[in-house]
mmCIF file of C-alpha atoms in Angstrom:
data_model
loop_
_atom_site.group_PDB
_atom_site.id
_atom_site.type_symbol
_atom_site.label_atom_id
_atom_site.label_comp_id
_atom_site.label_asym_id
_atom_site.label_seq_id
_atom_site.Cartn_x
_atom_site.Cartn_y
_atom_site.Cartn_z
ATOM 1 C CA UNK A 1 240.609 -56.865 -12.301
ATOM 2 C CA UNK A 2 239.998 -58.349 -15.618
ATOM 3 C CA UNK A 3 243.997 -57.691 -16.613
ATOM 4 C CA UNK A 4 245.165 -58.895 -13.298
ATOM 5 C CA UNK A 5 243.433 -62.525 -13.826
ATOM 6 C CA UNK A 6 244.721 -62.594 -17.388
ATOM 7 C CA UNK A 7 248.468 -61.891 -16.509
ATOM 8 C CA UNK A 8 248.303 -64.621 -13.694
ATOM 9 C CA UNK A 9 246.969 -67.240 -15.867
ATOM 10 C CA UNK A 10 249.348 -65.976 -18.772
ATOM 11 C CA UNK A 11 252.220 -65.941 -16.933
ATOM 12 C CA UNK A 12 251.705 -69.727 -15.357
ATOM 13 C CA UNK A 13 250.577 -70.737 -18.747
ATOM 14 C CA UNK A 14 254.003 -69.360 -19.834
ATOM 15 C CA UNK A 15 255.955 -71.409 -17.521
ATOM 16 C CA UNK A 16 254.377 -74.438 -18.966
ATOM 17 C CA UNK A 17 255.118 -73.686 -21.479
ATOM 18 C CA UNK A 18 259.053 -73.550 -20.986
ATOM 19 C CA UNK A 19 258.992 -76.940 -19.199
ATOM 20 C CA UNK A 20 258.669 -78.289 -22.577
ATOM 21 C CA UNK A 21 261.910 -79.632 -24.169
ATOM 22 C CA UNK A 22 264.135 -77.825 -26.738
ATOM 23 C CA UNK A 23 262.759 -79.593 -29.612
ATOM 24 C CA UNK A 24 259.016 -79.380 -28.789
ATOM 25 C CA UNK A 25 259.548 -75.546 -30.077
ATOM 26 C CA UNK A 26 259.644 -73.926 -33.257
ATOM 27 C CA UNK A 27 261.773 -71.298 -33.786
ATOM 28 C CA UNK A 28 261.579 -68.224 -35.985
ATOM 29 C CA UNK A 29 264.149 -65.540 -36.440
ATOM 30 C CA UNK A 30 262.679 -62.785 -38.510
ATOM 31 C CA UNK A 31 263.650 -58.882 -39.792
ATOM 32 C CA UNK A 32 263.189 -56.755 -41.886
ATOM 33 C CA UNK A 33 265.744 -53.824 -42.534
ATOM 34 C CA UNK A 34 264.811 -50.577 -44.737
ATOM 35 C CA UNK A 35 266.653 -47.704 -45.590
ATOM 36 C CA UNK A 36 265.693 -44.662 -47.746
ATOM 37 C CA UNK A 37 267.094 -42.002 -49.762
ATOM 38 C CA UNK A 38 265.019 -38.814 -50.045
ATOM 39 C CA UNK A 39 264.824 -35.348 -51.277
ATOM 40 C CA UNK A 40 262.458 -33.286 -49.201
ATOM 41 C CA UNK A 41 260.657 -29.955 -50.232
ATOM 42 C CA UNK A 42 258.763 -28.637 -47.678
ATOM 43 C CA UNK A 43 256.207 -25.741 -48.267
ATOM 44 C CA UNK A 44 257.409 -23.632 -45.868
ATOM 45 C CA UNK A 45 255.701 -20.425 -46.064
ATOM 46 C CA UNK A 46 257.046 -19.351 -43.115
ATOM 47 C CA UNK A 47 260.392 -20.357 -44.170
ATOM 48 C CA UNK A 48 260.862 -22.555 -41.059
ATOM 49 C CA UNK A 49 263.385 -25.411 -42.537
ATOM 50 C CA UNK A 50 264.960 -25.715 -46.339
ATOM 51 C CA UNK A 51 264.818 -28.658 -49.207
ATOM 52 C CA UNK A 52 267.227 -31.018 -47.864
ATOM 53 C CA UNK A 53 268.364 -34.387 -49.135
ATOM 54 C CA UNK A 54 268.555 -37.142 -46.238
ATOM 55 C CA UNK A 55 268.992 -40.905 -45.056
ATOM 56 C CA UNK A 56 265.647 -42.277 -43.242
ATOM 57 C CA UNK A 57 265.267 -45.673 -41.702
ATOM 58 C CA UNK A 58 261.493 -47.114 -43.193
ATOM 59 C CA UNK A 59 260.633 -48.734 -40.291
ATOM 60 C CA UNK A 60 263.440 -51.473 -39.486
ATOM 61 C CA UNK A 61 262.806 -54.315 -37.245
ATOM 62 C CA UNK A 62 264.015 -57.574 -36.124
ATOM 63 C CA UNK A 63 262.423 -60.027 -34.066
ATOM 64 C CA UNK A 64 261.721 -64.020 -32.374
ATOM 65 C CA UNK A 65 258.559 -65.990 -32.713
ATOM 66 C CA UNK A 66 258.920 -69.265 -30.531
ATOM 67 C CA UNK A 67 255.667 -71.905 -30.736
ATOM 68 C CA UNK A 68 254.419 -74.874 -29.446
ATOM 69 C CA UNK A 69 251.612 -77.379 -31.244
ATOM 70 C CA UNK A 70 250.089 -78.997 -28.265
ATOM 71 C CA UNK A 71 247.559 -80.695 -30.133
ATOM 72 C CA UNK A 72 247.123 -80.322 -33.782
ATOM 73 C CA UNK A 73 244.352 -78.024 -32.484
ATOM 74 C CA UNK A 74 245.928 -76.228 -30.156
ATOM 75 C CA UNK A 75 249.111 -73.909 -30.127
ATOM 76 C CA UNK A 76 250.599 -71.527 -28.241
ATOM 77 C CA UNK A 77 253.193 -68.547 -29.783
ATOM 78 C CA UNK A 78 255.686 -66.050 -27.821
ATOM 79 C CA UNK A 79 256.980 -63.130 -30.403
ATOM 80 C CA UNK A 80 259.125 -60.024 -29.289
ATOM 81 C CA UNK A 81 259.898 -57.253 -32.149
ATOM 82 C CA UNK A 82 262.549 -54.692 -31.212
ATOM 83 C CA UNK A 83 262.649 -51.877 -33.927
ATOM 84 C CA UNK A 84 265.732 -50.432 -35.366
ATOM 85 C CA UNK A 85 266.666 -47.077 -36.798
ATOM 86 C CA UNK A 86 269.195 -47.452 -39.071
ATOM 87 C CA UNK A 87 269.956 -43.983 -39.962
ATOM 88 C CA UNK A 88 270.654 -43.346 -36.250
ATOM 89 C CA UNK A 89 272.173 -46.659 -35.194
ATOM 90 C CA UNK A 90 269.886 -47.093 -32.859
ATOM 91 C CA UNK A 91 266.955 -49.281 -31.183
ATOM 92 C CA UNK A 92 263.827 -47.338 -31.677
ATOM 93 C CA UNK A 93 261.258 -46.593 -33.837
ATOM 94 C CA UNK A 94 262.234 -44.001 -37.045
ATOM 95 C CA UNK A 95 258.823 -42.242 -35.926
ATOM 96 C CA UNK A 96 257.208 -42.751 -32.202
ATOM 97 C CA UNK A 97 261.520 -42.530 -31.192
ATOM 98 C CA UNK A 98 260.273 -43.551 -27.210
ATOM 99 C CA UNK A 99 259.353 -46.835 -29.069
ATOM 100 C CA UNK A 100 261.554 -49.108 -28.317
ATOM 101 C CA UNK A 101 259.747 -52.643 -28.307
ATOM 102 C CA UNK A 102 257.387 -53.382 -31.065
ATOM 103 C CA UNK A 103 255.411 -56.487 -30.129
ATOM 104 C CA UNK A 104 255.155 -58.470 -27.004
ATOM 105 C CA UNK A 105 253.255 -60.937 -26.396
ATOM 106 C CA UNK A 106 251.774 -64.410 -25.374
ATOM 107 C CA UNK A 107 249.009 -65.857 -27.958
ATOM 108 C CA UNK A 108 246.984 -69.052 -27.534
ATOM 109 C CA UNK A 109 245.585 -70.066 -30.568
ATOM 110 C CA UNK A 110 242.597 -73.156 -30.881
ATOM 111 C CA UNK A 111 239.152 -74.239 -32.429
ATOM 112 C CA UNK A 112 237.266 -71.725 -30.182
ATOM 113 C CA UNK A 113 239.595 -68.743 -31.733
ATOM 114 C CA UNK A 114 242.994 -66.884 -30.793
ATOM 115 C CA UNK A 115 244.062 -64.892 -27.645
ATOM 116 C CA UNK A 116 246.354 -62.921 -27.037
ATOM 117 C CA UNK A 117 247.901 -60.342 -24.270
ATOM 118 C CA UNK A 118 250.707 -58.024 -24.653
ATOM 119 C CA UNK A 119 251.888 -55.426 -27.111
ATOM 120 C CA UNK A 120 250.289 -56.117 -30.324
ATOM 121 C CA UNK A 121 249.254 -54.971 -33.141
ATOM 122 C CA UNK A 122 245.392 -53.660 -32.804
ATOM 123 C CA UNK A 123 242.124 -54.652 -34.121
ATOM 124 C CA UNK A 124 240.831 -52.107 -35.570
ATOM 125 C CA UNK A 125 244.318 -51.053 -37.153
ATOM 126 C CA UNK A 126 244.553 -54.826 -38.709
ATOM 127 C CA UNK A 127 240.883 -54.644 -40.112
ATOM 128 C CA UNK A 128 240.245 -50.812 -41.136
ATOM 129 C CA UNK A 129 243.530 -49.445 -41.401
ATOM 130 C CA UNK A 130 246.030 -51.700 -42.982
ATOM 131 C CA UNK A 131 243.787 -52.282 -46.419
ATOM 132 C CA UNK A 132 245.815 -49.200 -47.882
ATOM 133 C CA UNK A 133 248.721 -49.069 -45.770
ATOM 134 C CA UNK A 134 250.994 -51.181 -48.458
ATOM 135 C CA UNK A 135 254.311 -48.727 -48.996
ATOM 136 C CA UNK A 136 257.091 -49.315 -48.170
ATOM 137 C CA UNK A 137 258.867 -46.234 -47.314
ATOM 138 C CA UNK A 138 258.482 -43.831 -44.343
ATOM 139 C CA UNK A 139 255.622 -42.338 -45.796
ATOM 140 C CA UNK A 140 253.470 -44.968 -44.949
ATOM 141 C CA UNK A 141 250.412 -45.275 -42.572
ATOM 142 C CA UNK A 142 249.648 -41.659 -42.372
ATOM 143 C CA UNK A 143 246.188 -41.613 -43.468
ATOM 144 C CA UNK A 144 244.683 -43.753 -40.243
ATOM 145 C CA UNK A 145 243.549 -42.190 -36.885
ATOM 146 C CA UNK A 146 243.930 -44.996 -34.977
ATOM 147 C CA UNK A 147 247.131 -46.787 -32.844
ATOM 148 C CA UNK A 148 249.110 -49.106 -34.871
ATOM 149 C CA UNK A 149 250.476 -50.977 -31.542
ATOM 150 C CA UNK A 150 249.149 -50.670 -27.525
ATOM 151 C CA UNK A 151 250.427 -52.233 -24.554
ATOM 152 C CA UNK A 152 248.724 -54.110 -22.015
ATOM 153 C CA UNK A 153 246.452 -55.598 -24.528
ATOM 154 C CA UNK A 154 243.725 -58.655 -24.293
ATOM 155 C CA UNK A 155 243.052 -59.511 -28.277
ATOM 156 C CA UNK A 156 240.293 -62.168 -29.159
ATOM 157 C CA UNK A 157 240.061 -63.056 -32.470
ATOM 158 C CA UNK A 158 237.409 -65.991 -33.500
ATOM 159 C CA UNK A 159 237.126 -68.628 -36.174
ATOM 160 C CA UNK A 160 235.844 -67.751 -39.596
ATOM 161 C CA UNK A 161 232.110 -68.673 -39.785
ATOM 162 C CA UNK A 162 231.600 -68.499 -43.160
ATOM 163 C CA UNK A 163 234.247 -65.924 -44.272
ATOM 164 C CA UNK A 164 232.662 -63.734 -41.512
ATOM 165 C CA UNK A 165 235.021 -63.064 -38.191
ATOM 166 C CA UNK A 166 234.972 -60.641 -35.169
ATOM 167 C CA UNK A 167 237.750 -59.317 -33.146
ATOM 168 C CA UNK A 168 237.732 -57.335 -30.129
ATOM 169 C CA UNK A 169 240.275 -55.538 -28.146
ATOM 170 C CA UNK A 170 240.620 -54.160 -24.450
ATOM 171 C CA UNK A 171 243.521 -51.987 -23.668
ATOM 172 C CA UNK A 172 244.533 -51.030 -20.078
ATOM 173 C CA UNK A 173 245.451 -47.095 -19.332
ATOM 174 C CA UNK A 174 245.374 -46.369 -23.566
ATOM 175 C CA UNK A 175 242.464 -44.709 -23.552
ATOM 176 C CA UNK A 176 241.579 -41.072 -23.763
ATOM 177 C CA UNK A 177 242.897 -39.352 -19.994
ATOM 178 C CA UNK A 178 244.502 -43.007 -19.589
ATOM 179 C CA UNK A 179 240.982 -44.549 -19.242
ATOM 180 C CA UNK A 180 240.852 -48.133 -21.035
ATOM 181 C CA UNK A 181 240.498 -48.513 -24.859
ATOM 182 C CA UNK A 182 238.439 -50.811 -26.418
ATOM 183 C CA UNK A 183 238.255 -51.897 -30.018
ATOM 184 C CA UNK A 184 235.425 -54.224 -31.963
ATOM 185 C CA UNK A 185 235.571 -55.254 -35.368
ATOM 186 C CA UNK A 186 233.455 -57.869 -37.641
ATOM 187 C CA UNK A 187 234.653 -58.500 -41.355
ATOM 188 C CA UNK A 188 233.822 -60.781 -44.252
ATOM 189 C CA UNK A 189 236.056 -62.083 -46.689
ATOM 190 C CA UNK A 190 235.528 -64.920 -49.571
ATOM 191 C CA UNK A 191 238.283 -64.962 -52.576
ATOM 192 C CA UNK A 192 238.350 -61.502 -53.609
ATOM 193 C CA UNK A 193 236.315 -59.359 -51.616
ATOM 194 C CA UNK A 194 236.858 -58.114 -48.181
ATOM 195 C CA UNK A 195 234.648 -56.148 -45.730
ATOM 196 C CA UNK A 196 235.159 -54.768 -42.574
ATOM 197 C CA UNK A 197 233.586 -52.689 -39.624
ATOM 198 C CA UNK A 198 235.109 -51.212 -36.533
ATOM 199 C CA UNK A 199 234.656 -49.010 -33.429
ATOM 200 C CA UNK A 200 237.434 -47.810 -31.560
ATOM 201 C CA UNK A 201 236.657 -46.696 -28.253
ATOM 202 C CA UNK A 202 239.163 -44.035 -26.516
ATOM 203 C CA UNK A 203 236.194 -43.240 -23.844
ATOM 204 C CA UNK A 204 237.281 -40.355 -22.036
ATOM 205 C CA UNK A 205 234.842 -37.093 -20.666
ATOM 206 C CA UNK A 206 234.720 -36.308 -24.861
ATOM 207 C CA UNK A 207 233.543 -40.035 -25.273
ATOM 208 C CA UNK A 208 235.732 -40.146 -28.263
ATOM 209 C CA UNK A 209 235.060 -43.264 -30.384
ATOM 210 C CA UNK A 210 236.666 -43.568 -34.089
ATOM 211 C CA UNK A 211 234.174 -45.870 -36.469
ATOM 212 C CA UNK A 212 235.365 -47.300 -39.459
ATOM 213 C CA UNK A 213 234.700 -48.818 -42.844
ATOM 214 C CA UNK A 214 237.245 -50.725 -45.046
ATOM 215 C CA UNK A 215 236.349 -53.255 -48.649
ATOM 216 C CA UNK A 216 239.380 -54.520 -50.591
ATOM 217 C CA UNK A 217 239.309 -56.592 -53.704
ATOM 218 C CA UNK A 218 242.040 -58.716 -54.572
ATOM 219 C CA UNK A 219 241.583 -60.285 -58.220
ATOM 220 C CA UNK A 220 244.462 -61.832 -60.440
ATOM 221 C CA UNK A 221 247.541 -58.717 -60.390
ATOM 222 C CA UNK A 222 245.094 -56.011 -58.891
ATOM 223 C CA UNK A 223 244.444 -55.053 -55.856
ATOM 224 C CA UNK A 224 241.777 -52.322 -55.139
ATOM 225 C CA UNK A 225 241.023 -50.713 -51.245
ATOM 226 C CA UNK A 226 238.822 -48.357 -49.561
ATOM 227 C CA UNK A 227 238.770 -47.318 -45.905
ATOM 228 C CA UNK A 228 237.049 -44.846 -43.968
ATOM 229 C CA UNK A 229 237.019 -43.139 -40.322
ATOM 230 C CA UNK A 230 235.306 -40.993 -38.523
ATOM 231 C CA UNK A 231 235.426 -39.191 -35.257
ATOM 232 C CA UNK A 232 232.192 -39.525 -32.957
ATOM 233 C CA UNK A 233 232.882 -37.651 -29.589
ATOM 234 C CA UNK A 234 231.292 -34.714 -27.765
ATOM 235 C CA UNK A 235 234.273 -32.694 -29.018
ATOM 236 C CA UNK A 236 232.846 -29.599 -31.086
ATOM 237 C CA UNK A 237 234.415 -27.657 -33.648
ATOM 238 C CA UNK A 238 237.434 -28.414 -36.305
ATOM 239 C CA UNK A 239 240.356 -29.622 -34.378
ATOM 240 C CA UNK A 240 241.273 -33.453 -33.503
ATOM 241 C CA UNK A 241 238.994 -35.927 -32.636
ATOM 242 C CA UNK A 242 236.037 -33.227 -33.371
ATOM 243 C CA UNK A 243 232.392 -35.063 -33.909
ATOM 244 C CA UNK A 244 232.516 -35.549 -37.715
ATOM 245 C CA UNK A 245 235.654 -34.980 -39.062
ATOM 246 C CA UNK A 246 236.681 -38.049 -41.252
ATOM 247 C CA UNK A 247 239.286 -39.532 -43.500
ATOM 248 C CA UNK A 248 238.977 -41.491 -46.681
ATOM 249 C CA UNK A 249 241.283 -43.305 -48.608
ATOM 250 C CA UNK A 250 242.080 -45.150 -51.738
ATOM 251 C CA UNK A 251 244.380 -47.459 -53.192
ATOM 252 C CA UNK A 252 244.979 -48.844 -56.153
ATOM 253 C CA UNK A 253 247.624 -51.458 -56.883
ATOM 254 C CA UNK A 254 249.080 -53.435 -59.805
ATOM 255 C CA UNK A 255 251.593 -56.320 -60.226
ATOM 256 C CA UNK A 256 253.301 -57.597 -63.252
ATOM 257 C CA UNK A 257 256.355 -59.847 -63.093
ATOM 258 C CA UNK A 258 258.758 -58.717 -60.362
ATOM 259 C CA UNK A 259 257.384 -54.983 -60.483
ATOM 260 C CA UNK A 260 254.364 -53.744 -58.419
ATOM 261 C CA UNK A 261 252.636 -49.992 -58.880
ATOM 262 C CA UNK A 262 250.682 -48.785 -56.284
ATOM 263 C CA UNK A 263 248.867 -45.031 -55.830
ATOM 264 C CA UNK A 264 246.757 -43.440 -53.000
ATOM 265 C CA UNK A 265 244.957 -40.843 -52.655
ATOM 266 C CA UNK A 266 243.376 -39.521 -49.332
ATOM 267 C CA UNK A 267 241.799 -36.306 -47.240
ATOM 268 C CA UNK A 268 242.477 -36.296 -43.948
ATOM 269 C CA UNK A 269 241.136 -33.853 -41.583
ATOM 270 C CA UNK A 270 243.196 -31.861 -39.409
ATOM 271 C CA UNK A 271 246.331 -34.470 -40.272
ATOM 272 C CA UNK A 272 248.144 -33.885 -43.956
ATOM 273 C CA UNK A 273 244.502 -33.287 -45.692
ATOM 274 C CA UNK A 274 244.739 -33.969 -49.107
ATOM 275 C CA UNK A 275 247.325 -36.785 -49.488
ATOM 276 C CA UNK A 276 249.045 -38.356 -52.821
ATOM 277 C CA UNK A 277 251.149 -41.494 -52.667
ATOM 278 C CA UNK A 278 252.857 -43.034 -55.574
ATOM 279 C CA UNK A 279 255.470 -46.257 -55.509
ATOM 280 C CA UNK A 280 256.825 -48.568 -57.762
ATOM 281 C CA UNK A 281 258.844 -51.144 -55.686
ATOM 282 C CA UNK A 282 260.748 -53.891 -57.764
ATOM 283 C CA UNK A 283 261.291 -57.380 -55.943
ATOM 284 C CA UNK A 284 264.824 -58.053 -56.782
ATOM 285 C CA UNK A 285 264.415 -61.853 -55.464
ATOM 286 C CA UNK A 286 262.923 -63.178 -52.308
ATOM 287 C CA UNK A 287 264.558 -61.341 -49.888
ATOM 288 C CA UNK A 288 265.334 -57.461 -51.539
ATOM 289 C CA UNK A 289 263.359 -54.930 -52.954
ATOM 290 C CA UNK A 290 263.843 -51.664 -54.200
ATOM 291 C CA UNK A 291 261.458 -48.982 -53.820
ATOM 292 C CA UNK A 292 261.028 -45.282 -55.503
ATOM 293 C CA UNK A 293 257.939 -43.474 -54.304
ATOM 294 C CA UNK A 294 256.590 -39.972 -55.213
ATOM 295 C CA UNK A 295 254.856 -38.564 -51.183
ATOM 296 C CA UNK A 296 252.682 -34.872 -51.146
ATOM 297 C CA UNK A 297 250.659 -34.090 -48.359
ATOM 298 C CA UNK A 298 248.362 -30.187 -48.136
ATOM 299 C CA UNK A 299 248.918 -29.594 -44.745
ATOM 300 C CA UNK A 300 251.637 -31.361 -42.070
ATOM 301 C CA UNK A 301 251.891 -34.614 -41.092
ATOM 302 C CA UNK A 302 254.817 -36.999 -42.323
ATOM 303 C CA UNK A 303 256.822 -33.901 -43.751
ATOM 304 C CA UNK A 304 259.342 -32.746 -41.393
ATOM 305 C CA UNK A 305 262.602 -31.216 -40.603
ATOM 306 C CA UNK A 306 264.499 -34.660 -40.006
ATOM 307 C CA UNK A 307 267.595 -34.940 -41.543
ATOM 308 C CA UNK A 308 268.018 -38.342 -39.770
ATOM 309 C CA UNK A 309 272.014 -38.750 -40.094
ATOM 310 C CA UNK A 310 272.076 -36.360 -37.359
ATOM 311 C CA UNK A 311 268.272 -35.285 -35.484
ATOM 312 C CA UNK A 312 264.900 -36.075 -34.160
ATOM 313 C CA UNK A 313 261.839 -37.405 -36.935
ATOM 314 C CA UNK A 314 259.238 -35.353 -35.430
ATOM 315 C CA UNK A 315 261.142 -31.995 -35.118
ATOM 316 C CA UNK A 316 258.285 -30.254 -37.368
ATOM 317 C CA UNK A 317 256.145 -27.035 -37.309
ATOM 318 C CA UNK A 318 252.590 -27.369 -37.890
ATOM 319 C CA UNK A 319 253.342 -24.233 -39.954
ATOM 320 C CA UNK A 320 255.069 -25.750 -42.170
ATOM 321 C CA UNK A 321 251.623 -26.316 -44.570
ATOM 322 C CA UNK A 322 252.848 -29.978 -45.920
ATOM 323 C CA UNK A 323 255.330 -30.432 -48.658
ATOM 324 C CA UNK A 324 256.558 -33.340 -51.111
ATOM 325 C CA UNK A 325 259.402 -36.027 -50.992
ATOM 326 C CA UNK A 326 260.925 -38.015 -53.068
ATOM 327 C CA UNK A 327 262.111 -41.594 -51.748
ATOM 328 C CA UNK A 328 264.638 -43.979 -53.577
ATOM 329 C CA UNK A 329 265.073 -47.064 -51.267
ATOM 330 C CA UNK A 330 265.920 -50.753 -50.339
ATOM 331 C CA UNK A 331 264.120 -53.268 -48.254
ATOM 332 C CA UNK A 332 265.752 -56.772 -46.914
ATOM 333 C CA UNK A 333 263.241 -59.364 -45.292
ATOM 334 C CA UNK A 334 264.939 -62.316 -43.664
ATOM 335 C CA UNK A 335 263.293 -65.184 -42.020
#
């Protein structure tokens, strides 16, 4: 009931909103196109796929922001983000390939907070899970259990009271057996430190909840980050979403001139488990970057059989016990 009366007022609010003359709107045309070179070594015990040496699209995307200042108070914003896979020439995701809109959605923005409905990024993703996701190849964001994006989704975000903020989420049909998802987080930040608290809900007959902890500190050219998850549900044993298992995380980062070093290192149960990240990405000017990272994981999870010119990114074996890869690649941002 909840989403129906949010869509009706969302979609008149909308069509306000286009009664508004050209001019009243600002207008941003944004993308961000990333390709990759990599040599892949899988440890293949069962001899399942060779080393191969491949093209991958790093997560390509273009997309439209349109906004309106009603008061200088109040705004309202429209954005749409349609992915591209370069590699493949094609409009999806380089991962999640039945992806094939990123973001959608209506936000209202004023003194009491933000709102937003649509497909978006989520809460607990923004506060727990992005502090170490900061490469830019492929290889990135592997080390979270929770969504990145979820349709059908009312976002609330309030002011800053004092450098401390909460955020919750409600997700129609995204739960666990297509039950709602919910998402609450509450975070402090003042002009280095950052910390953050989350639940994810998934509900479900398991009750399967993800809780999470994330602190970054951002001071002069380094940039330090923790985060950490765990699995509460009624789910026994060693598999996914079992009560206890966790991941950790950690990420150091340091920038000098145009050049910035990063490394990670994480354990992640029942998903890669023990997980090294290196990059050194070098910001040609405003717009380019070049990136070479150095990506190992213990057991599978990004490693896979994808030799992208020609085949599917998640054609992998969970026999195929991890591997290492070796990415040489180049990033364009346009706005």
């Amino acid at each position: 009931m909840l989403f129906q009366i949010v869509q009706r007022y969302l979609v008149l609010y909308f069509a306000l909103f286009l009664t508004f003359p050209a001019d009243a709107f600002e207008t941003d045309l944004y993308g961000s196109l990333r390709m990759q070179a990599e040599y892949v070594e899988p440890d293949n015990e069962p001899d399942n796929f060779d080393d191969y040496a491949s093209l991958r699209d790093a997560y390509s995307r273009i997309g439209l922001k349109v906004s309106h200042s009603f008061t200088p108070d109040w705004s309202a914003l429209f954005q749409i983000e349609v992915p591209i896979d370069l590699a493949n020439k094609k409009f999806r995701h380089s991962w999640a390939q039945d992806e094939d809109i990123r973001v959608f959605k209506l936000k209202v923005s004023g003194p009491l907070g933000s709102l937003s409905y649509g497909r978006d990024w989520t809460a607990f993703y923004n506060e727990v899970g992005y502090p170490v996701d900061y490469f830019s190849s492929f290889y990135s964001g592997f080390t979270t259990y929770t969504t990145f994006r979820l349709d059908d989704s009312l976002y609330y975000t309030s002011p800053s009271f004092n450098g401390i903020q909460f955020s919750a989420l409600t997700s129609k049909d995204n739960g666990s057996r297509d039950g709602n998802r919910g998402q609450y987080t509450v975070s402090y930040t003042n002009d280095t430190l950052t910390l953050a608290a989350g639940v994810d809900d998934l509900g479900g007959d398991d009750s399967i909840k993800i809780l999470g902890l994330a602190t970054s500190f951002n001071s002069g050219p380094w940039y330090l980050a923790a985060t950490y998850e765990q699995f509460d549900s009624d789910i026994s044993g060693d598999g996914w979403a079992a009560d206890g298992t966790d991941t950790i995380s950690t990420l150091v980062q340091y920038t000098t001139g145009n050049n910035v070093l990063r490394m990670l290192l994480a354990k992640v149960d029942n998903f890669g488990e023990f997980v090294f990240h290196a990059g050194w990405d070098i910001h040609y000017n405003d717009d380019m970057t070049l990136f070479f990272e150095y990506y190992q994981e213990q057991e599978t999870a990004a490693i896979s059989d994808a030799k992208q010119t020609t085949s599917s990114a998640r054609n992998f074996d969970p026999a195929d016990s991890g591997g290492r890869s070796l990415i040489a690649g180049i990033r364009y941002d346009f706005k």
